[in-house]
mmCIF file of C-alpha atoms in Angstrom:
data_model
loop_
_atom_site.group_PDB
_atom_site.id
_atom_site.type_symbol
_atom_site.label_atom_id
_atom_site.label_comp_id
_atom_site.label_asym_id
_atom_site.label_seq_id
_atom_site.Cartn_x
_atom_site.Cartn_y
_atom_site.Cartn_z
ATOM 1 C CA MET A 22 102.049 77.160 -119.766
ATOM 2 C CA PRO A 23 101.443 79.263 -116.653
ATOM 3 C CA LYS A 24 103.399 78.167 -113.639
ATOM 4 C CA THR A 25 101.621 76.769 -110.609
ATOM 5 C CA PRO A 26 101.629 79.382 -107.824
ATOM 6 C CA ARG A 27 103.627 78.333 -104.789
ATOM 7 C CA LEU A 28 103.999 79.550 -101.267
ATOM 8 C CA ALA A 29 107.408 80.489 -99.973
ATOM 9 C CA SER A 30 109.255 77.715 -98.153
ATOM 10 C CA ASN A 31 111.955 79.858 -96.541
ATOM 11 C CA GLY A 32 110.362 79.911 -93.108
ATOM 12 C CA GLY A 33 108.334 83.054 -93.784
ATOM 13 C CA ILE A 34 105.775 84.487 -96.194
ATOM 14 C CA ALA A 35 107.182 86.244 -99.217
ATOM 15 C CA LYS A 36 106.018 89.807 -99.902
ATOM 16 C CA SER A 37 104.457 88.730 -103.193
ATOM 17 C CA ASN A 38 102.610 85.904 -101.488
ATOM 18 C CA PRO A 39 98.844 86.107 -102.157
ATOM 19 C CA TYR A 40 98.080 84.737 -98.690
ATOM 20 C CA VAL A 41 99.792 87.465 -96.687
ATOM 21 C CA GLY A 42 96.576 89.382 -96.129
ATOM 22 C CA ALA A 43 94.468 86.317 -95.449
ATOM 23 C CA ALA A 44 96.912 84.880 -92.944
ATOM 24 C CA ALA A 45 97.436 88.191 -91.209
ATOM 25 C CA ARG A 46 93.735 88.811 -90.770
ATOM 26 C CA LYS A 47 93.102 85.459 -89.037
ATOM 27 C CA PRO A 48 92.819 85.628 -85.250
ATOM 28 C CA ALA A 49 95.629 83.922 -83.370
ATOM 29 C CA LYS A 50 94.777 80.338 -82.453
ATOM 30 C CA SER A 51 96.787 77.357 -81.409
ATOM 31 C CA SER A 52 97.691 74.918 -84.192
ATOM 32 C CA GLY A 53 95.528 72.263 -82.607
ATOM 33 C CA SER A 54 92.342 74.315 -82.917
ATOM 34 C CA ASN A 55 92.656 75.396 -86.537
ATOM 35 C CA ASN A 56 89.760 73.169 -87.551
ATOM 36 C CA ASN A 57 87.064 75.626 -86.416
ATOM 37 C CA ILE A 58 88.442 78.801 -87.996
ATOM 38 C CA PHE A 59 86.043 78.708 -90.956
ATOM 39 C CA LYS A 60 83.309 76.541 -92.344
ATOM 40 C CA MET A 61 84.579 73.488 -94.172
ATOM 41 C CA ASN A 62 83.549 73.010 -97.792
ATOM 42 C CA THR A 63 82.307 69.432 -97.775
ATOM 43 C CA ASP A 64 81.426 69.735 -101.476
ATOM 44 C CA ILE A 65 85.133 69.358 -102.223
ATOM 45 C CA GLY A 66 85.694 66.760 -99.526
ATOM 46 C CA GLN A 67 86.964 68.927 -96.658
ATOM 47 C CA HIS A 68 86.805 66.720 -93.572
ATOM 48 C CA ILE A 69 89.743 67.537 -91.290
ATOM 49 C CA LEU A 70 91.304 64.610 -89.439
ATOM 50 C CA LYS A 71 91.184 65.824 -85.829
ATOM 51 C CA ASN A 72 92.297 62.728 -83.890
ATOM 52 C CA PRO A 73 96.052 63.092 -83.225
ATOM 53 C CA GLY A 74 96.401 59.377 -82.502
ATOM 54 C CA VAL A 75 95.025 58.422 -85.904
ATOM 55 C CA ALA A 76 97.195 61.038 -87.623
ATOM 56 C CA GLN A 77 100.288 59.656 -85.901
ATOM 57 C CA ALA A 78 99.367 56.076 -86.797
ATOM 58 C CA ILE A 79 99.025 56.995 -90.470
ATOM 59 C CA VAL A 80 102.454 58.605 -90.534
ATOM 60 C CA ASP A 81 103.989 55.667 -88.644
ATOM 61 C CA LYS A 82 102.575 53.230 -91.222
ATOM 62 C CA ALA A 83 104.389 55.124 -93.980
ATOM 63 C CA ASP A 84 107.792 53.970 -92.618
ATOM 64 C CA LEU A 85 109.364 57.287 -93.541
ATOM 65 C CA LYS A 86 113.100 57.821 -93.819
ATOM 66 C CA GLN A 87 114.935 61.021 -92.920
ATOM 67 C CA SER A 88 115.851 61.436 -96.598
ATOM 68 C CA ASP A 89 112.271 61.121 -97.893
ATOM 69 C CA ILE A 90 110.381 63.758 -99.840
ATOM 70 C CA VAL A 91 106.669 63.347 -99.091
ATOM 71 C CA LEU A 92 103.799 64.479 -101.298
ATOM 72 C CA GLU A 93 100.677 65.336 -99.305
ATOM 73 C CA ILE A 94 97.415 65.886 -101.174
ATOM 74 C CA GLY A 95 94.955 68.077 -99.280
ATOM 75 C CA PRO A 96 96.873 69.045 -96.117
ATOM 76 C CA GLY A 97 93.868 70.843 -94.638
ATOM 77 C CA THR A 98 95.069 72.752 -91.588
ATOM 78 C CA GLY A 99 98.292 70.747 -91.338
ATOM 79 C CA ASN A 100 97.561 68.116 -88.697
ATOM 80 C CA LEU A 101 99.150 65.346 -90.767
ATOM 81 C CA THR A 102 101.731 67.725 -92.197
ATOM 82 C CA ALA A 103 103.198 68.501 -88.767
ATOM 83 C CA ARG A 104 103.787 64.819 -88.027
ATOM 84 C CA ILE A 105 105.242 64.114 -91.465
ATOM 85 C CA LEU A 106 107.731 66.980 -91.049
ATOM 86 C CA GLU A 107 108.987 65.344 -87.846
ATOM 87 C CA LYS A 108 110.213 62.348 -89.842
ATOM 88 C CA ALA A 109 110.783 63.397 -93.459
ATOM 89 C CA LYS A 110 113.312 65.601 -95.176
ATOM 90 C CA LYS A 111 110.665 67.670 -96.980
ATOM 91 C CA VAL A 112 106.906 67.879 -97.509
ATOM 92 C CA ILE A 113 105.326 69.067 -100.754
ATOM 93 C CA ALA A 114 101.689 69.833 -99.931
ATOM 94 C CA VAL A 115 99.105 70.427 -102.681
ATOM 95 C CA GLU A 116 96.044 72.383 -101.513
ATOM 96 C CA GLN A 117 93.144 73.611 -103.657
ATOM 97 C CA ASP A 118 91.487 75.936 -101.108
ATOM 98 C CA PRO A 119 93.300 79.274 -100.574
ATOM 99 C CA ARG A 120 91.880 79.510 -97.032
ATOM 100 C CA MET A 121 93.446 76.195 -96.075
ATOM 101 C CA ALA A 122 96.693 77.195 -97.750
ATOM 102 C CA ALA A 123 96.752 80.365 -95.653
ATOM 103 C CA GLU A 124 96.225 78.370 -92.437
ATOM 104 C CA VAL A 125 99.007 75.914 -93.227
ATOM 105 C CA THR A 126 101.323 78.791 -94.091
ATOM 106 C CA LYS A 127 100.564 80.576 -90.823
ATOM 107 C CA ARG A 128 100.917 77.395 -88.795
ATOM 108 C CA PHE A 129 104.495 76.753 -89.917
ATOM 109 C CA GLN A 130 105.651 80.324 -90.580
ATOM 110 C CA GLY A 131 108.879 81.136 -88.797
ATOM 111 C CA THR A 132 109.422 77.564 -87.557
ATOM 112 C CA PRO A 133 112.285 75.191 -88.485
ATOM 113 C CA GLN A 134 109.694 72.886 -90.048
ATOM 114 C CA GLY A 135 108.489 75.701 -92.308
ATOM 115 C CA LYS A 136 111.810 75.686 -94.127
ATOM 116 C CA ARG A 137 111.133 72.092 -95.211
ATOM 117 C CA LEU A 138 107.573 72.712 -96.385
ATOM 118 C CA GLU A 139 106.666 73.589 -99.965
ATOM 119 C CA LEU A 140 103.011 74.477 -100.504
ATOM 120 C CA ILE A 141 101.477 74.350 -103.974
ATOM 121 C CA LEU A 142 98.103 75.998 -104.559
ATOM 122 C CA GLY A 143 96.061 74.086 -107.111
ATOM 123 C CA ASP A 144 94.072 71.016 -108.041
ATOM 124 C CA ALA A 145 96.280 67.931 -107.767
ATOM 125 C CA ILE A 146 94.385 66.133 -110.529
ATOM 126 C CA LYS A 147 94.831 69.022 -112.975
ATOM 127 C CA MET A 148 98.572 69.428 -112.344
ATOM 128 C CA GLU A 149 100.574 68.643 -115.459
ATOM 129 C CA LYS A 150 103.110 66.659 -113.457
ATOM 130 C CA PHE A 151 103.834 65.978 -109.804
ATOM 131 C CA PRO A 152 107.246 67.048 -108.523
ATOM 132 C CA TYR A 153 109.539 64.200 -107.503
ATOM 133 C CA PHE A 154 108.549 62.463 -104.260
ATOM 134 C CA ASP A 155 109.305 59.197 -102.466
ATOM 135 C CA VAL A 156 106.075 58.653 -100.525
ATOM 136 C CA CYS A 157 102.560 60.049 -100.799
ATOM 137 C CA ILE A 158 100.351 60.513 -97.723
ATOM 138 C CA SER A 159 96.836 61.850 -98.106
ATOM 139 C CA ASN A 160 93.561 62.283 -96.283
ATOM 140 C CA THR A 161 92.022 62.043 -99.732
ATOM 141 C CA PRO A 162 88.993 64.122 -100.727
ATOM 142 C CA TYR A 163 86.607 61.321 -101.631
ATOM 143 C CA GLN A 164 85.561 62.967 -104.897
ATOM 144 C CA ILE A 165 89.036 62.420 -106.391
ATOM 145 C CA SER A 166 89.681 58.914 -105.057
ATOM 146 C CA SER A 167 89.835 57.138 -108.443
ATOM 147 C CA PRO A 168 91.732 59.747 -110.470
ATOM 148 C CA LEU A 169 94.249 60.329 -107.662
ATOM 149 C CA THR A 170 94.891 56.603 -107.283
ATOM 150 C CA PHE A 171 95.679 56.133 -110.949
ATOM 151 C CA ARG A 172 97.537 59.433 -111.183
ATOM 152 C CA LEU A 173 99.881 58.124 -108.501
ATOM 153 C CA LEU A 174 100.217 54.773 -110.261
ATOM 154 C CA ALA A 175 101.073 56.571 -113.504
ATOM 155 C CA THR A 176 103.812 58.663 -111.850
ATOM 156 C CA SER A 177 107.312 58.053 -113.177
ATOM 157 C CA PRO A 178 109.548 57.243 -111.427
ATOM 158 C CA PRO A 179 107.009 55.447 -109.224
ATOM 159 C CA PRO A 180 106.874 56.354 -105.516
ATOM 160 C CA ARG A 181 107.967 53.804 -102.927
ATOM 161 C CA SER A 182 104.512 53.722 -101.399
ATOM 162 C CA CYS A 183 101.292 55.690 -100.951
ATOM 163 C CA ILE A 184 99.332 55.804 -97.683
ATOM 164 C CA LEU A 185 95.851 57.008 -98.585
ATOM 165 C CA MET A 186 92.605 57.553 -96.663
ATOM 166 C CA PHE A 187 89.497 56.594 -98.651
ATOM 167 C CA GLN A 188 85.791 56.085 -98.198
ATOM 168 C CA ARG A 189 85.461 52.583 -96.743
ATOM 169 C CA GLU A 190 83.638 50.954 -99.656
ATOM 170 C CA PHE A 191 86.041 52.436 -102.203
ATOM 171 C CA ALA A 192 89.015 51.213 -100.157
ATOM 172 C CA MET A 193 87.536 47.730 -99.852
ATOM 173 C CA ARG A 194 87.080 47.561 -103.609
ATOM 174 C CA LEU A 195 90.763 48.365 -104.108
ATOM 175 C CA PHE A 196 91.932 45.231 -102.277
ATOM 176 C CA ALA A 197 88.914 42.979 -102.936
ATOM 177 C CA LYS A 198 89.732 39.499 -104.238
ATOM 178 C CA PRO A 199 87.948 37.333 -106.831
ATOM 179 C CA GLY A 200 84.659 36.124 -105.384
ATOM 180 C CA ASP A 201 84.285 39.046 -102.973
ATOM 181 C CA LYS A 202 81.066 41.058 -103.248
ATOM 182 C CA LEU A 203 83.002 44.272 -103.987
ATOM 183 C CA PHE A 204 85.415 42.723 -106.513
ATOM 184 C CA SER A 205 85.220 44.905 -109.618
ATOM 185 C CA ARG A 206 87.081 46.324 -112.574
ATOM 186 C CA LEU A 207 88.657 48.828 -110.173
ATOM 187 C CA SER A 208 90.009 45.944 -108.058
ATOM 188 C CA VAL A 209 91.660 44.239 -111.033
ATOM 189 C CA ASN A 210 93.060 47.486 -112.419
ATOM 190 C CA ALA A 211 94.573 48.656 -109.129
ATOM 191 C CA GLN A 212 96.072 45.253 -108.313
ATOM 192 C CA MET A 213 97.531 44.943 -111.816
ATOM 193 C CA TRP A 214 99.696 48.010 -111.338
ATOM 194 C CA ALA A 215 100.327 47.890 -107.570
ATOM 195 C CA LYS A 216 100.250 45.862 -104.369
ATOM 196 C CA VAL A 217 97.321 47.068 -102.254
ATOM 197 C CA ASP A 218 97.129 46.425 -98.489
ATOM 198 C CA HIS A 219 94.579 47.426 -95.865
ATOM 199 C CA VAL A 220 96.153 49.456 -93.049
ATOM 200 C CA MET A 221 93.344 50.409 -90.651
ATOM 201 C CA LYS A 222 89.757 51.543 -90.223
ATOM 202 C CA VAL A 223 88.959 55.133 -89.229
ATOM 203 C CA GLY A 224 85.562 56.065 -87.798
ATOM 204 C CA LYS A 225 83.744 59.136 -89.066
ATOM 205 C CA ASN A 226 83.840 60.803 -85.626
ATOM 206 C CA ASN A 227 87.591 61.274 -86.058
ATOM 207 C CA PHE A 228 86.879 64.070 -88.568
ATOM 208 C CA ASN A 229 85.592 67.619 -88.387
ATOM 209 C CA PRO A 230 82.958 67.849 -89.729
ATOM 210 C CA PRO A 231 82.160 64.106 -89.637
ATOM 211 C CA PRO A 232 81.547 62.633 -93.116
ATOM 212 C CA GLN A 233 78.497 60.497 -93.777
ATOM 213 C CA VAL A 234 80.590 57.358 -94.276
ATOM 214 C CA GLU A 235 83.349 55.477 -92.481
ATOM 215 C CA SER A 236 86.914 55.530 -93.814
ATOM 216 C CA ASN A 237 89.810 53.146 -94.341
ATOM 217 C CA VAL A 238 93.511 53.695 -94.825
ATOM 218 C CA VAL A 239 95.258 51.645 -97.515
ATOM 219 C CA ARG A 240 98.870 51.245 -98.582
ATOM 220 C CA ILE A 241 99.442 51.215 -102.343
ATOM 221 C CA THR A 242 102.878 50.055 -103.447
ATOM 222 C CA PRO A 243 103.365 50.541 -107.217
ATOM 223 C CA LYS A 244 105.000 47.658 -109.049
ATOM 224 C CA ASN A 245 108.473 48.617 -110.210
ATOM 225 C CA PRO A 246 109.077 48.073 -113.046
ATOM 226 C CA ARG A 247 105.513 48.448 -114.250
ATOM 227 C CA PRO A 248 103.961 45.452 -116.051
ATOM 228 C CA ARG A 249 104.675 45.584 -119.781
ATOM 229 C CA VAL A 250 101.018 45.556 -120.766
ATOM 230 C CA SER A 251 99.172 48.164 -122.815
ATOM 231 C CA TYR A 252 96.812 49.903 -120.435
ATOM 232 C CA ASP A 253 94.282 50.652 -123.180
ATOM 233 C CA GLU A 254 94.155 46.974 -124.170
ATOM 234 C CA TRP A 255 93.953 45.786 -120.565
ATOM 235 C CA ASP A 256 91.234 48.191 -119.509
ATOM 236 C CA GLY A 257 89.283 47.639 -122.727
ATOM 237 C CA LEU A 258 89.087 43.928 -121.966
ATOM 238 C CA LEU A 259 88.031 44.572 -118.366
ATOM 239 C CA ARG A 260 85.293 46.991 -119.416
ATOM 240 C CA ILE A 261 83.651 44.226 -121.454
ATOM 241 C CA CYS A 262 84.046 41.582 -118.767
ATOM 242 C CA PHE A 263 82.667 43.751 -115.949
ATOM 243 C CA VAL A 264 79.681 45.350 -117.658
ATOM 244 C CA ARG A 265 77.805 42.714 -115.692
ATOM 245 C CA LYS A 266 80.271 40.853 -113.528
ATOM 246 C CA ASN A 267 77.901 37.916 -112.874
ATOM 247 C CA ARG A 268 77.436 37.226 -116.577
ATOM 248 C CA VAL A 269 79.528 34.356 -117.969
ATOM 249 C CA LEU A 270 82.205 35.520 -120.349
ATOM 250 C CA ARG A 271 80.673 33.749 -123.348
ATOM 251 C CA GLN A 272 77.531 35.845 -122.942
ATOM 252 C CA ALA A 273 79.529 39.016 -122.221
ATOM 253 C CA PHE A 274 81.258 38.703 -125.599
ATOM 254 C CA LEU A 275 79.241 36.599 -128.059
ATOM 255 C CA GLY A 276 75.894 37.495 -126.540
ATOM 256 C CA THR A 277 76.367 41.268 -126.763
ATOM 257 C CA THR A 278 75.909 42.803 -130.221
ATOM 258 C CA SER A 279 77.631 46.094 -129.363
ATOM 259 C CA VAL A 280 80.720 44.246 -128.117
ATOM 260 C CA MET A 281 80.977 42.120 -131.251
ATOM 261 C CA ASP A 282 80.512 45.180 -133.459
ATOM 262 C CA MET A 283 83.322 46.957 -131.606
ATOM 263 C CA LEU A 284 85.664 43.950 -131.885
ATOM 264 C CA GLU A 285 84.873 43.590 -135.590
ATOM 265 C CA GLY A 286 85.720 47.248 -136.138
ATOM 266 C CA ASN A 287 88.981 46.851 -134.230
ATOM 267 C CA TYR A 288 89.843 43.734 -136.252
ATOM 268 C CA ARG A 289 89.277 45.630 -139.489
ATOM 269 C CA THR A 290 91.617 48.367 -138.208
ATOM 270 C CA PHE A 291 94.235 45.752 -137.263
ATOM 271 C CA CYS A 292 94.058 44.245 -140.739
ATOM 272 C CA ALA A 293 94.333 47.676 -142.374
ATOM 273 C CA GLN A 294 97.403 48.492 -140.287
ATOM 274 C CA ASN A 295 99.067 45.209 -141.197
ATOM 275 C CA GLU A 296 97.982 45.158 -144.873
ATOM 276 C CA ILE A 297 95.922 42.003 -144.403
ATOM 277 C CA ILE A 298 93.349 41.571 -147.160
ATOM 278 C CA LEU A 299 89.901 40.562 -145.914
ATOM 279 C CA ASP A 300 87.255 38.601 -147.749
ATOM 280 C CA ASP A 301 84.254 40.733 -146.907
ATOM 281 C CA SER A 302 81.738 39.110 -149.182
ATOM 282 C CA PRO A 303 78.307 38.514 -147.697
ATOM 283 C CA LEU A 304 77.264 35.168 -146.285
ATOM 284 C CA ASP A 305 74.078 33.414 -147.279
ATOM 285 C CA PRO A 306 71.307 33.696 -144.645
ATOM 286 C CA ALA A 307 71.833 30.127 -143.380
ATOM 287 C CA ALA A 308 75.541 30.741 -142.781
ATOM 288 C CA VAL A 309 74.832 34.021 -140.996
ATOM 289 C CA GLU A 310 72.370 32.283 -138.699
ATOM 290 C CA ALA A 311 74.873 29.528 -138.007
ATOM 291 C CA SER A 312 77.625 32.033 -137.161
ATOM 292 C CA MET A 313 75.300 33.783 -134.698
ATOM 293 C CA ASP A 314 74.521 30.510 -132.973
ATOM 294 C CA VAL A 315 78.041 29.712 -131.763
ATOM 295 C CA ASP A 316 77.562 27.893 -128.478
ATOM 296 C CA MET A 317 75.006 30.424 -127.191
ATOM 297 C CA ALA A 318 72.938 28.155 -124.938
ATOM 298 C CA PRO A 319 71.274 30.278 -122.247
ATOM 299 C CA VAL A 320 73.063 30.361 -118.884
ATOM 300 C CA GLU A 321 71.373 31.201 -115.617
ATOM 301 C CA GLU A 322 72.867 34.404 -114.224
ATOM 302 C CA GLU A 323 73.164 35.283 -110.556
ATOM 303 C CA ALA A 324 71.289 38.336 -109.355
ATOM 304 C CA GLU A 325 73.487 41.351 -108.626
ATOM 305 C CA GLU A 326 72.787 43.612 -105.698
ATOM 306 C CA PRO A 327 73.119 47.280 -106.666
ATOM 307 C CA SER A 328 75.703 49.314 -104.785
ATOM 308 C CA ALA A 329 76.342 53.014 -104.460
ATOM 309 C CA MET A 330 79.838 52.346 -105.754
ATOM 310 C CA ASP A 331 78.853 50.289 -108.818
ATOM 311 C CA LEU A 332 79.039 53.254 -111.168
ATOM 312 C CA ASP A 333 82.813 53.080 -111.552
ATOM 313 C CA ASP A 334 83.076 51.897 -115.121
ATOM 314 C CA GLU A 335 82.984 55.385 -116.619
ATOM 315 C CA ASP A 336 85.335 57.413 -114.464
ATOM 316 C CA ASP A 337 87.679 55.066 -112.629
ATOM 317 C CA VAL A 338 90.711 55.878 -114.714
ATOM 318 C CA PRO A 339 91.755 59.306 -115.987
ATOM 319 C CA SER A 340 92.878 59.784 -119.571
ATOM 320 C CA PHE A 341 96.466 60.697 -118.625
ATOM 321 C CA PHE A 342 97.084 57.087 -117.551
ATOM 322 C CA LYS A 343 96.513 55.940 -121.115
ATOM 323 C CA GLU A 344 98.931 56.158 -124.002
ATOM 324 C CA PRO A 345 97.314 57.700 -127.091
ATOM 325 C CA ALA A 346 97.155 55.281 -130.012
ATOM 326 C CA PRO A 347 97.801 56.434 -133.583
ATOM 327 C CA ARG A 348 94.595 57.047 -135.509
ATOM 328 C CA VAL A 349 94.220 54.854 -138.561
ATOM 329 C CA LYS A 350 91.429 55.247 -141.083
ATOM 330 C CA THR A 351 89.204 52.182 -140.887
ATOM 331 C CA PRO A 352 87.705 50.886 -144.134
ATOM 332 C CA ALA A 353 84.008 51.639 -144.492
ATOM 333 C CA ARG A 354 81.967 48.855 -142.995
ATOM 334 C CA LYS A 355 79.893 46.679 -145.317
ATOM 335 C CA ALA A 356 76.879 44.547 -144.552
ATOM 336 C CA ARG A 357 77.455 41.775 -142.036
ATOM 337 C CA GLY A 358 79.311 38.995 -143.762
ATOM 338 C CA ARG A 359 82.418 36.844 -143.676
ATOM 339 C CA VAL A 360 84.459 39.223 -141.521
ATOM 340 C CA SER A 361 81.761 39.243 -138.870
ATOM 341 C CA ALA A 362 81.634 35.444 -138.908
ATOM 342 C CA LEU A 363 85.427 35.254 -138.758
ATOM 343 C CA VAL A 364 85.578 37.523 -135.689
ATOM 344 C CA ARG A 365 82.895 35.468 -133.937
ATOM 345 C CA THR A 366 84.866 32.308 -134.669
ATOM 346 C CA LYS A 367 88.057 33.844 -133.281
ATOM 347 C CA VAL A 368 86.318 35.061 -130.104
ATOM 348 C CA ASN A 369 84.716 31.671 -129.581
ATOM 349 C CA LYS A 370 88.084 29.939 -130.080
ATOM 350 C CA VAL A 371 89.758 32.148 -127.467
ATOM 351 C CA LEU A 372 87.039 31.570 -124.879
ATOM 352 C CA THR A 373 86.416 27.857 -125.427
ATOM 353 C CA THR A 374 89.721 26.399 -126.678
ATOM 354 C CA ASP A 375 92.594 28.717 -125.812
ATOM 355 C CA THR A 376 91.552 29.774 -122.279
ATOM 356 C CA GLN A 377 88.530 27.568 -121.465
ATOM 357 C CA LEU A 378 86.969 30.521 -119.635
ATOM 358 C CA GLU A 379 83.708 30.662 -121.581
ATOM 359 C CA ASN A 380 81.542 29.638 -118.604
ATOM 360 C CA LYS A 381 83.446 31.600 -115.944
ATOM 361 C CA ARG A 382 82.108 34.847 -114.507
ATOM 362 C CA ALA A 383 84.260 37.979 -114.329
ATOM 363 C CA ARG A 384 83.829 38.280 -110.549
ATOM 364 C CA LEU A 385 85.533 34.891 -110.155
ATOM 365 C CA CYS A 386 88.443 35.507 -112.551
ATOM 366 C CA ASP A 387 91.866 36.458 -111.249
ATOM 367 C CA GLU A 388 94.586 38.550 -112.827
ATOM 368 C CA GLY A 389 96.095 35.502 -114.535
ATOM 369 C CA ASP A 390 92.786 34.675 -116.212
ATOM 370 C CA PHE A 391 92.429 38.164 -117.657
ATOM 371 C CA LEU A 392 96.049 38.171 -118.843
ATOM 372 C CA ARG A 393 95.580 34.797 -120.586
ATOM 373 C CA MET A 394 92.501 36.146 -122.337
ATOM 374 C CA LEU A 395 94.263 39.325 -123.440
ATOM 375 C CA VAL A 396 97.243 37.432 -124.857
ATOM 376 C CA ALA A 397 95.004 34.939 -126.661
ATOM 377 C CA PHE A 398 92.805 37.649 -128.166
ATOM 378 C CA ASN A 399 95.813 39.671 -129.333
ATOM 379 C CA GLU A 400 97.357 36.588 -130.954
ATOM 380 C CA GLU A 401 94.149 36.254 -132.987
ATOM 381 C CA GLY A 402 94.363 39.898 -134.057
ATOM 382 C CA ILE A 403 91.501 40.896 -131.732
ATOM 383 C CA HIS A 404 92.245 44.145 -129.908
ATOM 384 C CA PHE A 405 90.372 46.289 -127.378
ATOM 385 C CA ALA A 406 91.761 49.730 -128.135
#
């Protein structure tokens, strides 16, 4: 694979450096006024943090040690970078925009701090692997909030902590608790793999140019060791539960044909993998009707208010966080019969007998509830991946 291009970190710009011309052509400006050198590309989330007090507070909250290697995603013109270099052993900055990379290079060229700065040109999300780091600090481009969060959580060995700036509503969803309006699949996923704490609010006037939304800083501390739970199984369960988070779980499973069809297919795969012979003979019409009527009394559902951040179910988690499962040929599906009825019985047993969560809504369930469901389903041979 082609190597990621890097800027020299020896206190000067190497002759082969692609930014030599760009940096040399820029008019001399003080490091504090770099923000107005060129027009920011807000389409890729370029909003430079200009308030030095906020920048210092973010770095202070990271509790850096002199031996720390810090990964910074999107250094911009280096306002955070300069303060991190005052406390850390080394900064590895990943910048996608060559113009920004040139400004950061020029800002620290020939300085003692420049010798401890490594600049990588590229898209952080598309990097095959992050270099080793102890702490991540980022004024995060809002467009990559979800994939960056889970990319950091998937990093091995896990970092000590991550101090990340996010759009306010996204940040609030990360640390939302059961019952909160913003509690979602993202909340459960993030809190399963890490401890998430709110650090501070940051107004939009602290940026140049100002974004359209307010921001929050959060601290994400990955759990070490990571929970011994299959991510595919865990997220598959959550996707079903949070399709409509105000729907009771009985309706989310037994009342949704597509969900039951998916679980039946997965159960057939499980049986094929474990050489379990299924009786797939058809049921008589009366038995089919009875199997479809398993405790399906209508339940009044609470109205859900739409939110700009509700569309997280498709893209919250990047594929690299998941472990690929071996592909097993599933037997051709026959007409709905005894297997379908068996799966419905198993699902009903898990919800009503094993966990007693059939009338609970996903937005009110905590991590323990979802774990109990996952274990109970798996013990019945029902899988979500």
